[in-house]
Amino acid sequence: MTELAAVKAALRTQAVETPSWAYGNSGTRFKVFAQAGVPRDPFEKLDDAGKVHEFTGVAPTVALHIPWDRVDDYAALAAHAADRGVRIGAVNSNTFQDDDYRLGSICHPDAAVRRKAVDHLLECVGIMDATGSRDLKLWFADGTNYPGQDDIRSRQDRLAEGLAEVYERLGDGQRMLLEYKLFEPAFYTTDVPDWGTAYAHCLKLGEKAKVVVDTGHHAPGTNIEFIVASLLREGKLGGFDFNSRFYADDDLMVGAADPFQLFRIMYEVVRGGGFSSDVAFMLDQCHNIEGKIPAIIRSVMNVQEATAKALLVDAEALAAAQADGDVLEANAVLMDAYNTDVRPLLREVRGEMGLDPEPMKAYRACGWGEKVVAERVGGQQAGWGA
């Protein structure tokens, strides 16, 4: 197989998971701008996700968020997904939108609140069983706002205890993915603030526990690709939440703010074997002023383009330049790949997959957007919290 053929084969196997909540109304803490045609329930979210996969060919799974996507019959939801050509992906827990969680969830000083939070996580594992989901994704808003508010070490003990109980509930082939976030909504201490804290807990838990890297959850200037390389080296990178940020956790479209950073991250994924392993590539975005489905299609394409460039890096030339200490040549090898226009290559790949080479144009021409605007009238539109 030629080098180009190998790149195209790898691109055909790529899978980018889309988030159910991105199809609903979402935005900033200041304002969410509702849009016509937005899904009113998880089934309609899957309808839209099916269209994204239909036109991209690489978005076969959809992440759920509980309780936002709670239904009476999860087997029926999984069957509906299959009918739309997709599957249920990660199940995301929610321990941050209940009044009881004002001082935390599984790190809360009150044992009754901790019990409630852990029971919710166990419920999510049950939903995984019913839908065939592999991954339980955990993000905790737990932390403190003031010095002395709670004991930092005790909160870590509570966190470890709660995670251990949920870990023991996981079935064969299921994983726990622990996400971290620098700050927000807790501003003095955050209980899982960085990749080191997440890694330490996952290491203690065992092989089924891995770390999620959300590209928006870092301090300005953080070298995210170093984190990715380190976690891959240790076999502890479970997946990504892809998005873009200018200032904090902006949840903008992946590749929008710094496409070069996305390329650098994907190069480390390719270099570390993560592209051909079980690393989950997930979007975690909200679309407040742009159309939902077109924005998700464009985001999937952005990941594809960064991946294609990463796969085109001349590994032998790069290794030779590094061994020779030729700093400029080594950098030039990377830059040559990054500056390559991979859009013609991706059009070829889509054509070989039986897809329209231009997903955005094909979607706009299919009439789905107009159809759902006309049909989804009445009821409560889905959004954060529904």
CSV table of C-alpha atoms in Angstrom, one decimal:
chain,number,residue,atom,x,y,z
A,1,MET,CA,0.0,0.0,0.0
A,2,THR,CA,1.4,3.4,-1.0
A,3,GLU,CA,1.8,6.1,1.6
A,4,LEU,CA,-1.1,8.1,0.2
A,5,ALA,CA,-3.3,5.0,0.1
A,6,ALA,CA,-2.5,4.4,3.7
A,7,VAL,CA,-3.5,7.9,4.6
A,8,LYS,CA,-6.8,7.6,2.8
A,9,ALA,CA,-7.5,4.2,4.4
A,10,ALA,CA,-6.9,5.7,7.8
A,11,LEU,CA,-9.2,8.6,7.1
A,12,ARG,CA,-12.0,6.3,6.0
A,13,THR,CA,-11.9,4.6,9.5
A,14,GLN,CA,-12.1,7.9,11.4
A,15,ALA,CA,-15.0,8.3,13.8
A,16,VAL,CA,-16.1,11.6,15.4
A,17,GLU,CA,-18.8,11.4,18.1
A,18,THR,CA,-21.4,14.2,18.0
A,19,PRO,CA,-23.1,15.5,21.2
A,20,SER,CA,-26.8,15.3,21.6
A,21,TRP,CA,-26.9,18.7,23.3
A,22,ALA,CA,-25.3,20.5,20.4
A,23,TYR,CA,-28.5,19.8,18.4
A,24,GLY,CA,-30.6,21.6,21.0
A,25,ASN,CA,-30.6,25.3,22.0
A,26,SER,CA,-27.4,26.1,23.9
A,27,GLY,CA,-25.3,29.1,24.3
A,28,THR,CA,-23.8,31.3,27.0
A,29,ARG,CA,-24.8,32.0,30.6
A,30,PHE,CA,-26.1,35.4,29.4
A,31,LYS,CA,-28.4,34.3,26.6
A,32,VAL,CA,-29.4,31.2,24.6
A,33,PHE,CA,-30.9,32.2,21.2
A,34,ALA,CA,-33.6,29.7,20.2
A,35,GLN,CA,-33.7,28.5,16.6
A,36,ALA,CA,-36.6,27.2,14.6
A,37,GLY,CA,-36.6,23.5,13.9
A,38,VAL,CA,-34.6,22.5,17.0
A,39,PRO,CA,-35.3,19.0,18.3
A,40,ARG,CA,-37.8,18.6,21.0
A,41,ASP,CA,-36.7,15.2,22.4
A,42,PRO,CA,-33.8,12.8,22.2
A,43,PHE,CA,-35.4,10.9,19.3
A,44,GLU,CA,-35.4,14.1,17.1
A,45,LYS,CA,-31.8,14.8,18.2
A,46,LEU,CA,-30.9,11.4,16.8
A,47,ASP,CA,-32.7,12.2,13.6
A,48,ASP,CA,-30.4,15.2,13.1
A,49,ALA,CA,-27.3,13.3,14.1
A,50,GLY,CA,-28.2,10.7,11.4
A,51,LYS,CA,-28.1,13.5,8.8
A,52,VAL,CA,-24.6,14.6,10.0
A,53,HIS,CA,-23.4,11.0,9.6
A,54,GLU,CA,-25.2,10.6,6.3
A,55,PHE,CA,-23.2,13.5,4.8
A,56,THR,CA,-19.9,13.1,6.5
A,57,GLY,CA,-19.6,9.3,6.8
A,58,VAL,CA,-17.5,9.6,10.0
A,59,ALA,CA,-20.0,10.6,12.7
A,60,PRO,CA,-21.5,7.2,13.7
A,61,THR,CA,-22.1,7.7,17.4
A,62,VAL,CA,-24.1,10.2,19.4
A,63,ALA,CA,-23.3,11.1,23.1
A,64,LEU,CA,-26.2,11.3,25.5
A,65,HIS,CA,-26.5,13.6,28.5
A,66,ILE,CA,-28.6,12.5,31.4
A,67,PRO,CA,-31.1,13.8,32.5
A,68,TRP,CA,-31.3,16.0,29.4
A,69,ASP,CA,-31.8,12.8,27.3
A,70,ARG,CA,-33.8,10.7,29.7
A,71,VAL,CA,-36.5,8.6,28.1
A,72,ASP,CA,-38.8,5.8,29.3
A,73,ASP,CA,-37.3,3.1,27.0
A,74,TYR,CA,-33.6,3.3,26.3
A,75,ALA,CA,-33.7,0.2,24.2
A,76,ALA,CA,-36.2,1.9,22.0
A,77,LEU,CA,-33.9,5.0,21.8
A,78,ALA,CA,-31.0,2.7,20.7
A,79,ALA,CA,-33.2,1.1,18.1
A,80,HIS,CA,-34.2,4.5,16.8
A,81,ALA,CA,-30.5,5.5,16.5
A,82,ALA,CA,-29.8,2.3,14.5
A,83,ASP,CA,-32.7,3.2,12.2
A,84,ARG,CA,-31.0,6.5,11.6
A,85,GLY,CA,-27.7,4.9,10.8
A,86,VAL,CA,-26.0,5.8,14.1
A,87,ARG,CA,-25.3,4.3,17.6
A,88,ILE,CA,-25.4,5.6,21.1
A,89,GLY,CA,-22.0,6.8,22.2
A,90,ALA,CA,-20.8,8.0,25.6
A,91,VAL,CA,-23.3,8.6,28.4
A,92,ASN,CA,-22.6,11.9,30.1
A,93,SER,CA,-23.7,12.3,33.7
A,94,ASN,CA,-25.0,15.5,35.2
A,95,THR,CA,-24.2,16.3,38.9
A,96,PHE,CA,-24.3,20.1,38.6
A,97,GLN,CA,-27.8,21.3,37.9
A,98,ASP,CA,-29.6,20.3,41.1
A,99,ASP,CA,-29.9,22.5,44.1
A,100,ASP,CA,-28.5,19.8,46.3
A,101,TYR,CA,-25.2,20.2,44.5
A,102,ARG,CA,-24.6,23.8,45.6
A,103,LEU,CA,-21.6,22.6,47.6
A,104,GLY,CA,-20.6,19.8,45.4
A,105,SER,CA,-21.8,16.3,44.4
A,106,ILE,CA,-19.7,13.3,45.1
A,107,CYS,CA,-17.3,15.6,47.0
A,108,HIS,CA,-20.1,17.2,49.0
A,109,PRO,CA,-19.6,17.2,52.8
A,110,ASP,CA,-23.1,15.7,53.3
A,111,ALA,CA,-23.2,11.9,52.9
A,112,ALA,CA,-26.8,12.1,51.7
A,113,VAL,CA,-25.9,14.3,48.8
A,114,ARG,CA,-22.9,12.1,47.9
A,115,ARG,CA,-25.2,9.1,47.9
A,116,LYS,CA,-27.6,10.9,45.5
A,117,ALA,CA,-24.8,11.8,43.1
A,118,VAL,CA,-23.3,8.3,43.1
A,119,ASP,CA,-26.8,6.8,42.5
A,120,HIS,CA,-27.1,9.0,39.5
A,121,LEU,CA,-23.8,7.8,38.1
A,122,LEU,CA,-25.0,4.2,38.7
A,123,GLU,CA,-28.2,5.1,36.8
A,124,CYS,CA,-26.0,6.2,33.9
A,125,VAL,CA,-24.2,2.8,33.9
A,126,GLY,CA,-27.6,1.2,33.7
A,127,ILE,CA,-28.4,3.3,30.6
A,128,MET,CA,-25.1,2.2,29.1
A,129,ASP,CA,-26.2,-1.4,29.6
A,130,ALA,CA,-29.6,-0.7,27.9
A,131,THR,CA,-28.1,1.3,24.9
A,132,GLY,CA,-24.9,-0.6,24.3
A,133,SER,CA,-22.8,2.4,25.2
A,134,ARG,CA,-19.1,1.8,26.0
A,135,ASP,CA,-18.2,5.0,27.9
A,136,LEU,CA,-19.4,6.7,31.0
A,137,LYS,CA,-18.1,10.3,30.9
A,138,LEU,CA,-17.8,12.2,34.1
A,139,TRP,CA,-17.3,15.9,34.7
A,140,PHE,CA,-17.7,17.3,38.1
A,141,ALA,CA,-18.5,21.0,38.9
A,142,ASP,CA,-17.3,20.2,42.5
A,143,GLY,CA,-15.0,22.6,44.3
A,144,THR,CA,-14.9,25.6,46.6
A,145,ASN,CA,-15.1,29.3,46.3
A,146,TYR,CA,-13.4,30.4,49.5
A,147,PRO,CA,-10.4,29.4,51.5
A,148,GLY,CA,-11.5,27.2,54.5
A,149,GLN,CA,-14.9,26.5,52.9
A,150,ASP,CA,-14.1,22.7,53.0
A,151,ASP,CA,-11.2,20.4,53.6
A,152,ILE,CA,-9.3,19.9,50.3
A,153,ARG,CA,-7.9,16.5,51.2
A,154,SER,CA,-11.2,15.2,52.5
A,155,ARG,CA,-12.9,16.2,49.2
A,156,GLN,CA,-10.3,14.1,47.3
A,157,ASP,CA,-11.0,11.1,49.6
A,158,ARG,CA,-14.8,11.5,48.9
A,159,LEU,CA,-14.1,11.7,45.2
A,160,ALA,CA,-12.0,8.5,45.3
A,161,GLU,CA,-14.6,6.7,47.3
A,162,GLY,CA,-17.4,7.6,44.9
A,163,LEU,CA,-15.5,6.9,41.8
A,164,ALA,CA,-14.5,3.5,43.1
A,165,GLU,CA,-18.1,2.4,43.7
A,166,VAL,CA,-19.1,3.4,40.2
A,167,TYR,CA,-16.0,1.8,38.7
A,168,GLU,CA,-16.9,-1.5,40.3
A,169,ARG,CA,-20.3,-1.4,38.6
A,170,LEU,CA,-18.9,-1.2,35.1
A,171,GLY,CA,-19.4,-4.2,32.9
A,172,ASP,CA,-17.1,-5.9,30.5
A,173,GLY,CA,-16.1,-3.6,27.7
A,174,GLN,CA,-17.3,-0.5,29.5
A,175,ARG,CA,-15.0,2.4,30.5
A,176,MET,CA,-15.0,5.4,32.9
A,177,LEU,CA,-13.7,8.6,31.3
A,178,LEU,CA,-12.8,11.3,33.8
A,179,GLU,CA,-12.7,14.9,32.6
A,180,TYR,CA,-10.9,17.8,34.2
A,181,LYS,CA,-11.4,21.5,34.2
A,182,LEU,CA,-9.2,24.3,35.3
A,183,PHE,CA,-11.9,26.4,37.0
A,184,GLU,CA,-15.7,27.2,36.8
A,185,PRO,CA,-18.0,27.1,38.5
A,186,ALA,CA,-15.7,26.7,41.5
A,187,PHE,CA,-13.2,29.5,41.7
A,188,TYR,CA,-10.9,28.8,44.7
A,189,THR,CA,-10.4,25.0,44.4
A,190,THR,CA,-11.7,22.7,41.7
A,191,ASP,CA,-11.7,19.0,42.8
A,192,VAL,CA,-10.6,17.7,39.4
A,193,PRO,CA,-8.7,20.8,38.0
A,194,ASP,CA,-6.0,19.2,35.8
A,195,TRP,CA,-4.9,16.2,33.9
A,196,GLY,CA,-2.6,15.1,36.8
A,197,THR,CA,-5.4,14.9,39.2
A,198,ALA,CA,-7.6,13.0,36.8
A,199,TYR,CA,-4.7,10.7,35.9
A,200,ALA,CA,-3.9,9.9,39.5
A,201,HIS,CA,-7.5,8.9,40.2
A,202,CYS,CA,-7.7,6.8,37.0
A,203,LEU,CA,-4.4,5.1,37.8
A,204,LYS,CA,-5.7,4.0,41.2
A,205,LEU,CA,-9.0,2.8,39.8
A,206,GLY,CA,-7.6,0.5,37.1
A,207,GLU,CA,-7.5,-0.2,33.4
A,208,LYS,CA,-11.2,0.8,32.7
A,209,ALA,CA,-10.6,4.3,33.9
A,210,LYS,CA,-9.1,6.9,31.5
A,211,VAL,CA,-8.7,10.6,31.1
A,212,VAL,CA,-10.7,12.9,28.8
A,213,VAL,CA,-9.0,16.0,27.4
A,214,ASP,CA,-11.4,18.8,26.7
A,215,THR,CA,-9.4,21.3,24.6
A,216,GLY,CA,-11.1,24.3,26.2
A,217,HIS,CA,-10.3,23.3,29.8
A,218,HIS,CA,-6.8,24.7,30.2
A,219,ALA,CA,-5.0,27.9,31.2
A,220,PRO,CA,-3.9,30.1,28.3
A,221,GLY,CA,-0.6,28.9,26.8
A,222,THR,CA,-1.0,25.4,28.1
A,223,ASN,CA,0.7,22.9,25.8
A,224,ILE,CA,-2.2,20.5,25.3
A,225,GLU,CA,-0.3,18.3,22.9
A,226,PHE,CA,2.3,17.5,25.6
A,227,ILE,CA,-0.6,16.3,27.8
A,228,VAL,CA,-1.9,14.2,25.0
A,229,ALA,CA,1.5,12.7,24.3
A,230,SER,CA,2.0,12.0,28.0
A,231,LEU,CA,-1.4,10.3,28.5
A,232,LEU,CA,-0.9,8.2,25.3
A,233,ARG,CA,2.5,7.1,26.5
A,234,GLU,CA,0.9,5.9,29.8
A,235,GLY,CA,-2.1,4.3,28.0
A,236,LYS,CA,-4.5,6.6,29.9
A,237,LEU,CA,-5.9,8.8,27.2
A,238,GLY,CA,-9.6,7.8,26.9
A,239,GLY,CA,-10.8,10.5,24.6
A,240,PHE,CA,-11.3,14.2,23.6
A,241,ASP,CA,-13.9,16.8,24.0
A,242,PHE,CA,-13.1,18.9,20.9
A,243,ASN,CA,-14.0,22.6,20.8
A,244,SER,CA,-12.3,25.9,20.5
A,245,ARG,CA,-11.6,28.7,23.0
A,246,PHE,CA,-10.4,32.2,22.9
A,247,TYR,CA,-10.5,33.0,26.6
A,248,ALA,CA,-11.9,30.2,28.8
A,249,ASP,CA,-14.3,27.3,28.2
A,250,ASP,CA,-15.9,29.0,25.2
A,251,ASP,CA,-17.2,25.8,23.5
A,252,LEU,CA,-16.8,27.2,20.0
A,253,MET,CA,-16.4,25.1,16.9
A,254,VAL,CA,-13.3,22.9,17.0
A,255,GLY,CA,-10.5,24.4,14.9
A,256,ALA,CA,-12.1,27.9,14.9
A,257,ALA,CA,-9.7,29.7,17.2
A,258,ASP,CA,-6.4,27.9,16.6
A,259,PRO,CA,-6.4,25.3,13.8
A,260,PHE,CA,-2.7,24.9,14.1
A,261,GLN,CA,-3.2,23.7,17.7
A,262,LEU,CA,-5.7,21.1,16.6
A,263,PHE,CA,-3.1,19.9,14.0
A,264,ARG,CA,-0.4,19.6,16.7
A,265,ILE,CA,-2.8,17.7,18.9
A,266,MET,CA,-3.7,15.3,16.1
A,267,TYR,CA,-0.1,14.8,15.2
A,268,GLU,CA,0.6,13.6,18.7
A,269,VAL,CA,-2.4,11.3,18.5
A,270,VAL,CA,-1.1,9.8,15.3
A,271,ARG,CA,2.5,9.7,16.6
A,272,GLY,CA,1.3,7.9,19.8
A,273,GLY,CA,-0.9,5.4,18.1
A,274,GLY,CA,-4.1,6.9,19.4
A,275,PHE,CA,-5.7,7.2,16.0
A,276,SER,CA,-5.8,3.5,15.6
A,277,SER,CA,-6.6,2.7,19.2
A,278,ASP,CA,-9.7,3.1,21.4
A,279,VAL,CA,-9.3,6.9,21.9
A,280,ALA,CA,-12.7,8.5,21.5
A,281,PHE,CA,-12.9,11.7,19.4
A,282,MET,CA,-15.9,13.6,20.6
A,283,LEU,CA,-17.3,17.1,20.0
A,284,ASP,CA,-18.4,19.2,23.0
A,285,GLN,CA,-19.7,22.4,21.6
A,286,CYS,CA,-22.7,24.7,21.7
A,287,HIS,CA,-24.0,26.6,18.7
A,288,ASN,CA,-25.8,29.7,19.7
A,289,ILE,CA,-25.6,32.1,16.7
A,290,GLU,CA,-24.9,29.6,14.0
A,291,GLY,CA,-27.1,26.8,12.6
A,292,LYS,CA,-26.8,23.6,14.6
A,293,ILE,CA,-26.4,20.9,11.9
A,294,PRO,CA,-24.2,22.9,9.5
A,295,ALA,CA,-22.0,23.8,12.4
A,296,ILE,CA,-21.6,20.2,13.5
A,297,ILE,CA,-20.9,19.1,9.9
A,298,ARG,CA,-18.3,21.8,9.6
A,299,SER,CA,-16.7,20.8,12.9
A,300,VAL,CA,-16.4,17.2,11.8
A,301,MET,CA,-14.8,18.4,8.7
A,302,ASN,CA,-12.3,20.5,10.7
A,303,VAL,CA,-11.3,17.4,12.7
A,304,GLN,CA,-10.9,15.5,9.4
A,305,GLU,CA,-8.7,18.2,7.9
A,306,ALA,CA,-6.4,18.4,11.0
A,307,THR,CA,-6.2,14.6,11.0
A,308,ALA,CA,-5.3,14.4,7.3
A,309,LYS,CA,-2.5,16.9,7.8
A,310,ALA,CA,-1.2,15.0,10.8
A,311,LEU,CA,-1.2,11.8,8.8
A,312,LEU,CA,0.8,13.5,6.0
A,313,VAL,CA,3.7,14.4,8.3
A,314,ASP,CA,6.9,12.7,6.9
A,315,ALA,CA,7.8,10.7,9.9
A,316,GLU,CA,11.2,9.5,8.5
A,317,ALA,CA,12.3,13.0,7.5
A,318,LEU,CA,11.2,14.4,10.9
A,319,ALA,CA,13.0,11.7,12.8
A,320,ALA,CA,16.2,12.3,10.8
A,321,ALA,CA,16.1,16.1,11.3
A,322,GLN,CA,15.5,15.6,15.0
A,323,ALA,CA,18.4,13.1,15.3
A,324,ASP,CA,20.7,15.6,13.4
A,325,GLY,CA,19.6,18.4,15.8
A,326,ASP,CA,18.4,20.3,12.7
A,327,VAL,CA,15.9,22.5,14.5
A,328,LEU,CA,14.7,24.4,11.4
A,329,GLU,CA,14.3,21.4,9.2
A,330,ALA,CA,12.4,19.5,11.8
A,331,ASN,CA,10.0,22.4,12.2
A,332,ALA,CA,9.8,22.7,8.4
A,333,VAL,CA,8.7,19.1,8.1
A,334,LEU,CA,5.8,19.7,10.4
A,335,MET,CA,4.9,23.0,8.7
A,336,ASP,CA,5.0,21.4,5.2
A,337,ALA,CA,2.3,19.0,6.4
A,338,TYR,CA,0.2,21.7,8.1
A,339,ASN,CA,0.4,23.9,5.0
A,340,THR,CA,-0.8,21.2,2.7
A,341,ASP,CA,-4.3,21.8,1.3
A,342,VAL,CA,-6.0,18.5,2.2
A,343,ARG,CA,-9.4,19.4,0.9
A,344,PRO,CA,-8.9,17.7,-2.5
A,345,LEU,CA,-7.7,14.6,-0.7
A,346,LEU,CA,-10.8,14.5,1.6
A,347,ARG,CA,-13.1,15.0,-1.4
A,348,GLU,CA,-11.5,12.0,-3.0
A,349,VAL,CA,-11.9,10.0,0.2
A,350,ARG,CA,-15.6,10.9,0.5
A,351,GLY,CA,-16.1,10.0,-3.2
A,352,GLU,CA,-14.5,6.6,-2.6
A,353,MET,CA,-16.9,6.1,0.4
A,354,GLY,CA,-19.9,6.8,-1.8
A,355,LEU,CA,-20.5,10.2,-0.2
A,356,ASP,CA,-21.0,13.6,-1.8
A,357,PRO,CA,-17.5,15.2,-1.8
A,358,GLU,CA,-18.9,18.4,-0.4
A,359,PRO,CA,-20.9,17.7,2.8
A,360,MET,CA,-22.0,21.3,3.5
A,361,LYS,CA,-23.3,21.8,0.0
A,362,ALA,CA,-25.0,18.4,0.0
A,363,TYR,CA,-26.7,19.1,3.3
A,364,ARG,CA,-28.0,22.5,2.3
A,365,ALA,CA,-29.4,21.0,-0.9
A,366,CYS,CA,-31.2,18.1,0.8
A,367,GLY,CA,-33.9,20.2,2.3
A,368,TRP,CA,-33.7,18.7,5.8
A,369,GLY,CA,-33.3,22.1,7.5
A,370,GLU,CA,-36.5,23.4,5.9
A,371,LYS,CA,-38.3,20.1,6.6
A,372,VAL,CA,-37.7,20.2,10.4
A,373,VAL,CA,-38.6,23.9,10.6
A,374,ALA,CA,-42.0,23.1,9.1
A,375,GLU,CA,-42.6,19.9,11.1
A,376,ARG,CA,-41.2,20.7,14.6
A,377,VAL,CA,-43.9,23.1,15.6
A,378,GLY,CA,-45.2,23.2,19.2
A,379,GLY,CA,-43.8,21.4,22.2
A,380,GLN,CA,-40.7,22.3,24.2
A,381,GLN,CA,-37.5,22.7,22.3
A,382,ALA,CA,-34.5,20.7,23.7
A,383,GLY,CA,-31.7,22.7,25.4
A,384,TRP,CA,-29.5,22.7,28.4
A,385,GLY,CA,-31.6,21.0,31.0
A,386,ALA,CA,-34.1,19.4,28.5
